[in-house]
Short mmCIF file of C-alpha atoms (C1' of nucleotides) in Angstrom, two decimals:
data_model
loop_
_atom_site.label_atom_id
_atom_site.label_comp_id
_atom_site.label_asym_id
_atom_site.label_seq_id
_atom_site.Cartn_x
_atom_site.Cartn_y
_atom_site.Cartn_z
CA UNK A 293 0.05 -0.29 0.04
CA UNK A 294 1.16 3.83 -0.03
CA UNK A 295 2.47 5.92 -2.93
CA UNK A 296 0.83 4.42 -6.04
CA UNK A 297 -2.83 3.75 -6.59
CA UNK A 298 -3.59 0.21 -5.60
CA UNK A 299 -5.82 -0.23 -8.71
CA UNK A 300 -4.25 1.63 -11.70
CA UNK A 301 -0.61 1.47 -10.24
CA UNK A 302 -0.01 4.88 -11.95
CA UNK A 303 -1.44 7.67 -10.68
CA UNK A 304 -0.57 8.57 -6.70
CA UNK A 305 -2.73 6.93 -3.74
CA UNK A 306 -4.73 9.87 -2.39
CA UNK A 307 -7.38 8.03 -0.60
CA UNK A 308 -7.73 5.14 1.84
CA UNK A 309 -10.63 2.39 1.36
CA UNK A 310 -10.47 0.53 4.70
CA UNK A 311 -12.78 -1.57 2.99
CA UNK A 312 -10.55 -2.78 0.59
CA UNK A 313 -7.72 -2.13 2.43
CA UNK A 314 -6.42 -0.38 -0.73
CA UNK A 315 -4.83 2.98 -1.20
CA UNK A 316 -6.40 4.77 -4.78
CA UNK A 317 -6.10 7.76 -6.48
CA UNK A 318 -9.39 10.16 -6.84
CA UNK A 319 -10.03 8.91 -9.90
CA UNK A 320 -9.92 4.98 -9.37
CA UNK A 321 -11.57 5.77 -6.10
CA UNK A 322 -14.66 6.91 -7.98
CA UNK A 323 -14.27 4.16 -10.42
CA UNK A 324 -13.98 1.15 -8.00
CA UNK A 325 -16.71 2.52 -5.85
CA UNK A 326 -19.25 3.34 -8.35
CA UNK A 327 -19.31 -0.34 -9.50
CA UNK A 328 -22.20 -1.65 -7.15
CA UNK A 329 -24.41 -0.66 -4.01
CA UNK A 330 -22.19 -2.76 -1.59
CA UNK A 331 -19.16 -0.96 -2.63
CA UNK A 332 -20.60 2.58 -2.65
CA UNK A 333 -20.96 1.87 0.83
CA UNK A 334 -17.42 1.72 1.44
CA UNK A 335 -16.02 3.75 3.90
CA UNK A 336 -13.00 6.24 2.67
CA UNK A 337 -10.72 8.94 3.54
CA UNK A 338 -7.51 10.35 2.85
CA UNK A 339 -4.12 8.89 3.02
CA UNK A 340 -1.58 9.61 5.63
CA UNK A 341 0.79 11.82 3.91
CA UNK A 342 3.48 10.59 6.10
CA UNK A 343 3.26 6.85 6.12
CA UNK A 344 1.30 6.63 3.25
CA UNK A 345 -0.32 3.29 4.25
CA UNK A 346 -2.97 3.87 7.34
CA UNK A 347 -5.97 6.43 6.52
CA UNK A 348 -5.94 9.63 7.68
CA UNK A 349 -7.69 11.05 10.62
CA UNK A 350 -6.49 14.39 11.06
CA UNK A 351 -5.07 17.22 9.31
CA UNK A 352 -2.25 19.31 10.73
CA UNK A 353 -3.15 22.94 9.58
CA UNK A 354 0.14 24.28 10.69
CA UNK A 355 2.30 21.76 8.80
CA UNK A 356 -0.51 21.01 5.97
CA UNK A 357 -0.18 17.60 6.05
CA UNK A 358 -3.32 14.92 6.68
CA UNK A 359 -2.00 11.89 9.14
CA UNK A 360 -2.56 9.28 10.47
CA UNK A 361 -3.21 8.40 14.08
CA UNK A 362 0.38 7.01 14.71
CA UNK A 363 1.81 9.67 12.58
CA UNK A 364 0.00 11.94 14.59
CA UNK A 365 1.31 10.97 17.73
CA UNK A 366 5.10 10.86 16.66
CA UNK A 367 4.67 14.03 15.16
CA UNK A 368 2.49 15.98 17.75
CA UNK A 369 4.01 14.67 21.08
CA UNK A 370 3.74 16.95 23.92
CA UNK A 371 7.57 17.07 24.40
CA UNK A 372 7.73 18.76 20.76
CA UNK A 373 6.82 22.32 20.12
CA UNK A 374 4.54 20.54 17.40
CA UNK A 375 2.31 19.59 20.13
CA UNK A 376 0.15 22.86 19.78
CA UNK A 377 -0.24 22.67 15.89
CA UNK A 378 -3.95 23.12 15.23
CA UNK A 379 -5.58 20.09 13.95
CA UNK A 380 -8.63 19.04 12.20
CA UNK A 381 -10.58 16.24 12.06
CA UNK A 382 -11.04 14.24 8.64
CA UNK A 383 -14.21 12.85 8.00
CA UNK A 384 -14.62 9.61 6.10
CA UNK A 385 -17.22 9.35 3.59
CA UNK A 386 -19.07 6.79 1.81
CA UNK A 387 -20.82 6.80 -1.97
CA UNK A 388 -19.43 8.17 -4.53
CA UNK A 389 -18.63 12.27 -3.87
CA UNK A 390 -17.96 14.62 -6.25
CA UNK A 391 -14.44 16.72 -5.97
CA UNK A 392 -16.88 19.58 -5.07
CA UNK A 393 -18.45 17.37 -2.33
CA UNK A 394 -14.65 16.38 -0.83
CA UNK A 395 -14.11 20.02 -0.49
CA UNK A 396 -16.77 20.44 1.49
CA UNK A 397 -16.41 17.76 3.68
CA UNK A 398 -12.53 18.73 3.82
CA UNK A 399 -11.78 22.45 3.62
CA UNK A 400 -8.61 22.08 2.89
CA UNK A 401 -9.10 20.06 0.00
CA UNK A 402 -8.41 21.35 -3.56
CA UNK A 403 -10.79 20.48 -6.37
CA UNK A 404 -7.57 20.54 -8.58
CA UNK A 405 -6.73 17.34 -6.92
CA UNK A 406 -9.62 15.60 -8.78
CA UNK A 407 -9.53 14.60 -12.27
CA UNK A 408 -13.03 15.97 -13.24
CA UNK A 409 -16.61 14.80 -13.03
CA UNK A 410 -17.31 11.02 -13.89
CA UNK A 411 -20.56 9.68 -15.00
CA UNK A 412 -20.67 8.50 -11.19
CA UNK A 413 -20.78 11.79 -10.10
CA UNK A 414 -23.11 13.30 -12.55
CA UNK A 415 -25.33 10.30 -11.64
CA UNK A 416 -25.31 9.65 -8.20
CA UNK A 417 -23.27 12.64 -6.64
CA UNK A 418 -24.22 12.19 -3.33
CA UNK A 419 -22.17 10.74 -0.44
CA UNK A 420 -24.25 9.17 2.14
CA UNK A 421 -24.70 7.01 4.59
CA UNK A 422 -28.22 6.72 4.94
CA UNK A 423 -28.83 3.38 2.85
CA UNK A 424 -26.64 1.82 5.73
CA UNK A 425 -28.56 3.48 8.47
CA UNK A 426 -31.73 2.28 7.06
CA UNK A 427 -30.68 -1.16 6.45
CA UNK A 428 -30.10 -1.56 10.16
CA UNK A 429 -32.57 -3.10 12.51
CA UNK A 430 -31.16 -2.08 15.65
CA UNK A 431 -33.23 0.35 17.75
CA UNK A 432 -32.02 3.82 18.08
CA UNK A 433 -31.41 3.87 21.65
CA UNK A 434 -29.16 1.33 20.78
CA UNK A 435 -27.28 3.59 18.97
CA UNK A 436 -26.66 5.82 21.95
CA UNK A 437 -23.87 3.76 22.83
CA UNK A 438 -21.93 5.98 20.17
CA UNK A 439 -21.66 9.37 20.34
CA UNK A 440 -18.87 10.53 18.28
CA UNK A 441 -20.63 9.35 14.94
CA UNK A 442 -19.58 12.64 13.21
CA UNK A 443 -17.18 10.18 11.37
CA UNK A 444 -19.16 10.29 8.54
CA UNK A 445 -20.05 12.86 6.31
CA UNK A 446 -23.79 13.10 5.50
CA UNK A 447 -23.80 15.57 2.19
CA UNK A 448 -27.69 15.55 1.86
CA UNK A 449 -27.96 16.66 5.58
CA UNK A 450 -31.33 14.10 6.44
CA UNK A 451 -28.90 11.76 8.28
CA UNK A 452 -30.98 12.35 11.46
CA UNK A 453 -34.04 11.09 9.83
CA UNK A 454 -34.52 7.21 9.19
CA UNK A 455 -35.89 7.49 5.93
CA UNK A 456 -37.50 4.28 5.76
CA UNK A 457 -39.12 4.41 9.18
CA UNK A 458 -39.11 7.93 9.82
CA UNK A 459 -37.75 7.38 13.32
CA UNK A 460 -35.65 10.23 14.58
CA UNK A 461 -31.87 9.33 15.12
CA UNK A 462 -31.14 12.01 17.66
CA UNK A 463 -27.65 9.84 18.41
CA UNK A 464 -26.56 10.76 15.03
CA UNK A 465 -25.33 14.23 14.58
CA UNK A 466 -25.87 16.18 11.30
CA UNK A 467 -23.21 16.71 9.54
CA UNK A 468 -21.51 20.04 9.59
CA UNK A 469 -18.93 20.84 6.85
CA UNK A 470 -17.51 23.19 9.32
CA UNK A 471 -13.99 21.88 10.10
CA UNK A 472 -13.57 20.84 13.84
CA UNK A 473 -10.26 22.27 15.41
CA UNK A 474 -8.96 20.29 18.11
CA UNK A 475 -7.39 23.01 20.59
CA UNK A 476 -6.36 20.31 22.86
CA UNK A 477 -2.60 19.28 22.28
CA UNK A 478 -1.85 16.20 21.22
CA UNK A 479 0.09 15.54 24.42
CA UNK A 480 -2.59 15.30 26.73
CA UNK A 481 -3.36 12.07 24.74
CA UNK A 482 -4.80 9.01 27.54
CA UNK A 483 -8.62 9.68 27.15
CA UNK A 484 -8.84 12.58 25.34
CA UNK A 485 -7.12 11.64 21.90
CA UNK A 486 -9.07 8.53 20.45
CA UNK A 487 -12.41 10.48 21.45
CA UNK A 488 -11.83 12.41 18.33
CA UNK A 489 -10.90 9.85 16.08
CA UNK A 490 -13.66 10.42 13.36
CA UNK A 491 -13.40 7.11 11.52
CA UNK A 492 -15.02 5.19 13.82
CA UNK A 493 -18.62 5.41 12.73
CA UNK A 494 -21.61 3.75 14.11
CA UNK A 495 -19.47 1.21 16.47
CA UNK A 496 -22.95 0.43 18.12
CA UNK A 497 -25.09 -3.12 17.21
CA UNK A 498 -25.72 -1.29 13.60
CA UNK A 499 -22.16 -1.46 12.82
CA UNK A 500 -23.30 -4.96 11.98
CA UNK A 501 -25.22 -3.41 8.96
CA UNK A 502 -22.69 -0.86 7.91
CA UNK A 503 -20.18 -3.25 7.38
CA UNK A 504 -22.34 -5.93 6.40
CA UNK A 505 -20.29 -6.44 2.80
CA UNK A 506 -17.25 -7.77 4.47
CA UNK A 507 -16.25 -6.91 7.93
CA UNK A 508 -18.97 -9.27 10.12
CA UNK A 509 -18.28 -12.21 7.89
CA UNK A 510 -14.82 -11.64 9.04
CA UNK A 511 -15.86 -11.30 12.36
CA UNK A 512 -17.96 -14.54 12.36
CA UNK A 513 -14.98 -16.73 10.92
CA UNK A 514 -13.60 -16.00 14.65
CA UNK A 515 -16.51 -16.30 16.64
CA UNK A 516 -18.93 -18.56 14.74
CA UNK A 517 -21.90 -18.40 17.25
CA UNK A 518 -24.20 -16.66 19.62
CA UNK A 519 -22.57 -18.26 22.58
CA UNK A 520 -19.38 -17.68 21.80
CA UNK A 521 -20.06 -14.07 21.28
CA UNK A 522 -21.44 -13.53 24.30
CA UNK A 523 -19.82 -16.44 26.31
CA UNK A 524 -16.98 -16.89 28.04
CA UNK A 525 -14.51 -16.88 25.43
CA UNK A 526 -14.23 -13.56 24.71
CA UNK A 527 -13.62 -12.58 28.43
CA UNK A 528 -10.05 -13.41 27.83
CA UNK A 529 -10.07 -10.31 24.98
CA UNK A 530 -11.98 -8.34 27.14
CA UNK A 531 -9.23 -8.95 29.59
CA UNK A 532 -6.40 -8.26 27.34
CA UNK A 533 -8.22 -4.88 26.26
CA UNK A 534 -8.77 -3.95 29.63
CA UNK A 535 -5.64 -3.25 31.18
CA UNK A 536 -4.62 -0.56 28.51
CA UNK A 537 -7.68 1.25 29.00
CA UNK A 538 -6.73 4.19 31.75
CA UNK A 539 -10.15 5.02 32.84
CA UNK A 540 -12.23 2.45 31.33
CA UNK A 541 -14.49 0.70 33.64
CA UNK A 542 -13.61 -2.37 35.22
CA UNK A 543 -13.13 -5.67 34.10
CA UNK A 544 -16.17 -6.87 36.27
CA UNK A 545 -18.49 -4.10 35.31
CA UNK A 546 -17.72 -4.71 31.49
CA UNK A 547 -18.32 -8.47 31.86
CA UNK A 548 -21.08 -7.77 33.82
CA UNK A 549 -22.85 -6.55 30.78
CA UNK A 550 -21.60 -9.14 28.52
CA UNK A 551 -23.91 -8.78 25.84
CA UNK A 552 -22.84 -4.79 25.46
CA UNK A 553 -19.27 -4.90 25.91
CA UNK A 554 -19.21 -8.42 23.49
CA UNK A 555 -20.64 -6.25 20.99
CA UNK A 556 -18.21 -3.42 21.83
CA UNK A 557 -15.63 -5.54 20.98
CA UNK A 558 -17.51 -7.28 18.38
CA UNK A 559 -17.82 -4.47 16.23
CA UNK A 560 -14.34 -2.76 17.06
CA UNK A 561 -13.01 -5.83 15.90
CA UNK A 562 -14.83 -5.45 12.88
CA UNK A 563 -13.52 -2.04 12.45
CA UNK A 564 -10.12 -3.09 13.08
CA UNK A 565 -7.75 -5.08 11.21
CA UNK A 566 -8.47 -8.03 9.94
CA UNK A 567 -6.88 -10.48 12.52
CA UNK A 568 -6.71 -9.48 16.03
CA UNK A 569 -5.53 -13.09 17.14
CA UNK A 570 -2.08 -11.97 16.15
CA UNK A 571 -1.37 -9.27 18.41
CA UNK A 572 1.58 -9.69 20.79
CA UNK A 573 2.69 -7.84 22.98
CA UNK A 574 5.51 -6.82 21.08
CA UNK A 575 3.55 -5.31 18.70
CA UNK A 576 3.09 -1.20 18.43
CA UNK A 577 -0.06 0.70 18.47
CA UNK A 578 0.96 1.39 14.84
CA UNK A 579 1.22 -2.09 13.42
CA UNK A 580 -2.56 -2.23 14.26
CA UNK A 581 -3.79 1.26 14.01
CA UNK A 582 -6.17 1.50 11.49
CA UNK A 583 -6.84 4.85 12.54
CA UNK A 584 -8.58 4.77 15.80
CA UNK A 585 -10.50 1.39 16.42
CA UNK A 586 -7.81 -1.26 16.80
CA UNK A 587 -4.84 1.26 18.23
CA UNK A 588 -7.77 2.23 20.91
CA UNK A 589 -7.49 -1.12 22.34
CA UNK A 590 -4.17 -0.31 22.99
CA UNK A 591 -4.30 3.45 24.03
CA UNK A 592 -7.58 3.67 25.80
CA UNK A 593 -11.03 3.72 26.21
CA UNK A 594 -13.02 3.60 22.99
CA UNK A 595 -14.68 6.81 22.46
CA UNK A 596 -18.21 5.29 21.99
CA UNK A 597 -18.05 3.65 24.98
CA UNK A 598 -19.68 5.08 27.46
CA UNK A 599 -18.71 5.87 31.31
CA UNK A 600 -21.44 3.93 32.58
CA UNK A 601 -22.30 1.31 30.34
CA UNK A 602 -24.82 -0.54 32.75
CA UNK A 603 -27.10 2.40 33.43
CA UNK A 604 -27.20 4.31 30.27
CA UNK A 605 -28.90 1.41 28.24
CA UNK A 606 -31.98 0.11 29.51
CA UNK A 607 -32.46 -3.23 30.28
CA UNK A 608 -35.53 -3.91 27.67
CA UNK A 609 -34.02 -2.19 25.24
CA UNK A 610 -30.36 -4.06 25.57
CA UNK A 611 -32.47 -7.49 25.33
CA UNK A 612 -34.70 -6.36 22.50
CA UNK A 613 -31.54 -5.49 20.58
CA UNK A 614 -29.80 -8.85 21.23
CA UNK A 615 -32.93 -10.94 20.15
CA UNK A 616 -32.77 -8.75 17.05
CA UNK A 617 -28.88 -9.06 16.91
CA UNK A 618 -29.78 -13.19 17.62
CA UNK A 619 -32.11 -13.43 14.83
CA UNK A 620 -30.36 -11.83 12.25
CA UNK A 621 -26.89 -13.70 12.98
CA UNK A 622 -29.54 -16.68 12.52
CA UNK A 623 -30.25 -15.43 8.88
CA UNK A 624 -26.99 -15.09 7.76
CA UNK A 625 -24.95 -17.83 5.78
CA UNK A 626 -21.76 -19.20 7.66
CA UNK A 627 -20.84 -21.44 4.97
CA UNK A 628 -17.10 -21.65 4.34
CA UNK A 629 -16.02 -19.93 1.22
CA UNK A 630 -14.93 -21.97 -1.39
CA UNK A 631 -12.27 -20.36 -3.84
CA UNK A 632 -11.46 -22.80 -5.99
CA UNK A 633 -14.30 -25.42 -7.24
CA UNK A 634 -12.29 -27.44 -8.94
CA UNK A 635 -9.80 -28.02 -5.69
CA UNK A 636 -12.89 -28.75 -3.50
CA UNK A 637 -14.38 -31.31 -6.15
CA UNK A 638 -11.04 -32.96 -6.16
CA UNK A 639 -10.58 -33.07 -2.39
CA UNK A 640 -14.79 -34.16 -2.37
CA UNK A 641 -13.49 -37.74 -3.51
CA UNK A 642 -10.25 -37.97 -2.58
CA UNK A 643 -9.07 -41.41 -0.21
CA UNK A 644 -8.17 -40.81 2.94
CA UNK A 645 -6.47 -42.26 5.80
CA UNK A 646 -7.71 -40.83 9.30
CA UNK A 647 -8.69 -37.86 7.41
CA UNK A 648 -5.49 -37.16 5.84
CA UNK A 649 -5.05 -37.44 1.52
CA UNK A 650 -3.34 -40.69 0.33
CA UNK A 651 -1.66 -41.23 -2.85
CA UNK A 652 -3.46 -42.62 -5.47
CA UNK A 653 -3.67 -46.25 -5.32
CA UNK A 654 -2.36 -46.52 -1.64
CA UNK A 655 -4.48 -47.88 1.28
CA UNK A 656 -7.09 -45.85 2.35
CA UNK A 657 -9.95 -46.19 5.71
CA UNK A 658 -12.15 -43.56 3.93
CA UNK A 659 -13.70 -42.99 0.27
CA UNK A 660 -16.07 -39.95 0.11
CA UNK A 661 -17.50 -42.02 -2.53
CA UNK A 662 -18.55 -45.39 -1.21
CA UNK A 663 -18.06 -45.07 2.08
CA UNK A 664 -15.45 -48.14 1.54
CA UNK A 665 -12.45 -49.10 2.92
CA UNK A 666 -9.34 -50.74 1.20
CA UNK A 667 -8.40 -52.81 3.99
"C1'" DC B 21 -9.14 -21.36 48.52
"C1'" DA B 22 -6.06 -24.26 45.95
"C1'" DC B 23 -5.77 -28.29 43.59
"C1'" DC B 24 -6.87 -32.34 40.45
"C1'" DA B 25 -10.02 -34.93 37.16
"C1'" DT B 26 -12.96 -34.84 33.74
"C1'" DG B 27 -15.65 -33.53 29.85
"C1'" DC B 28 -16.67 -30.28 26.41
"C1'" DT B 29 -15.50 -26.96 22.56
"C1'" DG B 30 -12.53 -24.77 19.51
"C1'" DT B 31 -7.96 -24.92 16.76
"C1'" DT B 32 -4.55 -26.29 13.84
"C1'" DA B 33 -1.70 -29.26 11.43
"C1'" DC B 34 -1.54 -33.11 8.34
"C1'" DC B 35 -1.85 -35.48 3.80
"C1'" DA B 36 -1.85 -35.36 -2.08
"C1'" DC B 37 -2.28 -33.05 -5.62
"C1'" DA B 38 -4.63 -30.38 -9.86
"C1'" DG B 39 -3.76 -25.96 -11.29
"C1'" DC B 40 -2.60 -21.55 -10.71
"C1'" DG B 41 0.91 -17.62 -11.34
"C1'" DC B 42 5.32 -16.47 -12.54
"C1'" DG B 43 9.83 -16.65 -14.43
"C1'" DA B 44 12.94 -18.34 -18.34
"C1'" DC B 45 13.70 -19.09 -22.76
"C1'" DA C 85 5.41 -8.82 -28.27
"C1'" DT C 86 4.02 -13.27 -28.28
"C1'" DG C 87 3.91 -18.01 -27.02
"C1'" DT C 88 5.83 -22.12 -24.40
"C1'" DC C 89 7.63 -24.48 -20.98
"C1'" DG C 90 9.09 -25.88 -16.06
"C1'" DC C 91 8.74 -24.86 -11.50
"C1'" DG C 92 7.03 -23.95 -6.93
"C1'" DC C 93 3.20 -22.23 -4.43
"C1'" DT C 94 -1.46 -22.85 -2.74
"C1'" DG C 95 -5.88 -24.62 -1.36
"C1'" DT C 96 -9.32 -28.22 -0.67
"C1'" DG C 97 -11.81 -31.78 3.34
"C1'" DG C 98 -11.94 -35.05 7.30
"C1'" DT C 99 -9.55 -36.32 11.06
"C1'" DA C 100 -6.01 -36.60 14.94
"C1'" DA C 101 -3.74 -34.12 18.40
"C1'" DC C 102 -4.00 -30.35 21.41
"C1'" DA C 103 -5.05 -26.23 24.15
"C1'" DG C 104 -8.29 -23.88 26.85
"C1'" DC C 105 -12.09 -23.60 29.46
"C1'" DA C 106 -15.82 -24.98 32.78
"C1'" DT C 107 -17.52 -27.97 36.33
"C1'" DG C 108 -17.71 -30.62 40.38
"C1'" DG C 109 -15.19 -33.30 43.83
#
DNA sequence: CACCATGCTGTTACCACAGCGCGAC
DNA sequence: ATGTCGCGCTGTGGTAACAGCATGG
């Protein structure tokens, strides 16, 4: 990733698509993400101009560079004079925005960066998460779990109203093109810094839908069933997170509300880099940084995690949400995705000894075709 | 409370080989 | 520039082995 567009391999990359884990030039970004409805839902943001590999989440007004969380920390450490630099959050976007719309989100974004209007822009030139929101079945009150949902731009500005149901989404702030200036210096990190991460979209239960096209499946590979999601096997993960959370609720209180905390983790996991299992003590925050979500595991309390999870969510609402979540999971398909049907076909008929493939002609104890033994 | 045995669940390695990708020519 | 060849790697499923956790004594 980085420097050159992953798609065309020609133009400098400018945009990072977390769904595709790809760095794209603006032109390819439009082309790729205008392909279908699912790709339009991909959340994209600018590419970090320092490391050229991570999604940027903040714009340093002084240095005029877009930075990922890691580079921001490195460059604006409290011990340096740079810590006083004014920085502006960089919102992510979905859909197929025009350069003008990008400029409206990112005041620093120059329309000259773009290569002109595409057919996609002319036809679909709106960025929106409304489609995603509509698809969610979660109660809006559940979404109040997250309070930092300003991360996604809503150009048509009606995100507070669920078009499908007409319900008011009080928890989702209206998009304001005016830049958010970060007044606090980066040095006062611990608790404040992760909270302004704009990349984290609606990390409540509705994430399930927002990232349905790719993330949840990957989560499901690791957390196959509901019992595991809500049961003890995740305790270790939560406990692993816990020591890093300087001001988070105690592990006991977290686990006392298993459903919610595991859902928090699940959605975070869905947001963060694809594999969590490889996280070791030697790993740095930057290694697992996905602009906030994953690094927050290391750096502090997630911004969407309310100080008191137990009291802020009515138990009826929670159980209602859990019930819907269970139903939804039930309807999902967890079939293993076979990439090469021909290989599967061969494996299906291959003779085995204790489950292992044997050479053709050798003795076997299992024949998938006729269930007989050769010896 | 600590320890141990038992049972259950989830993960991983193993095997052969067709087919794919890539470099060399 | 294009086609051919050879080599190395990948991925496929059932099973055993192993790890980890929960429970009861």
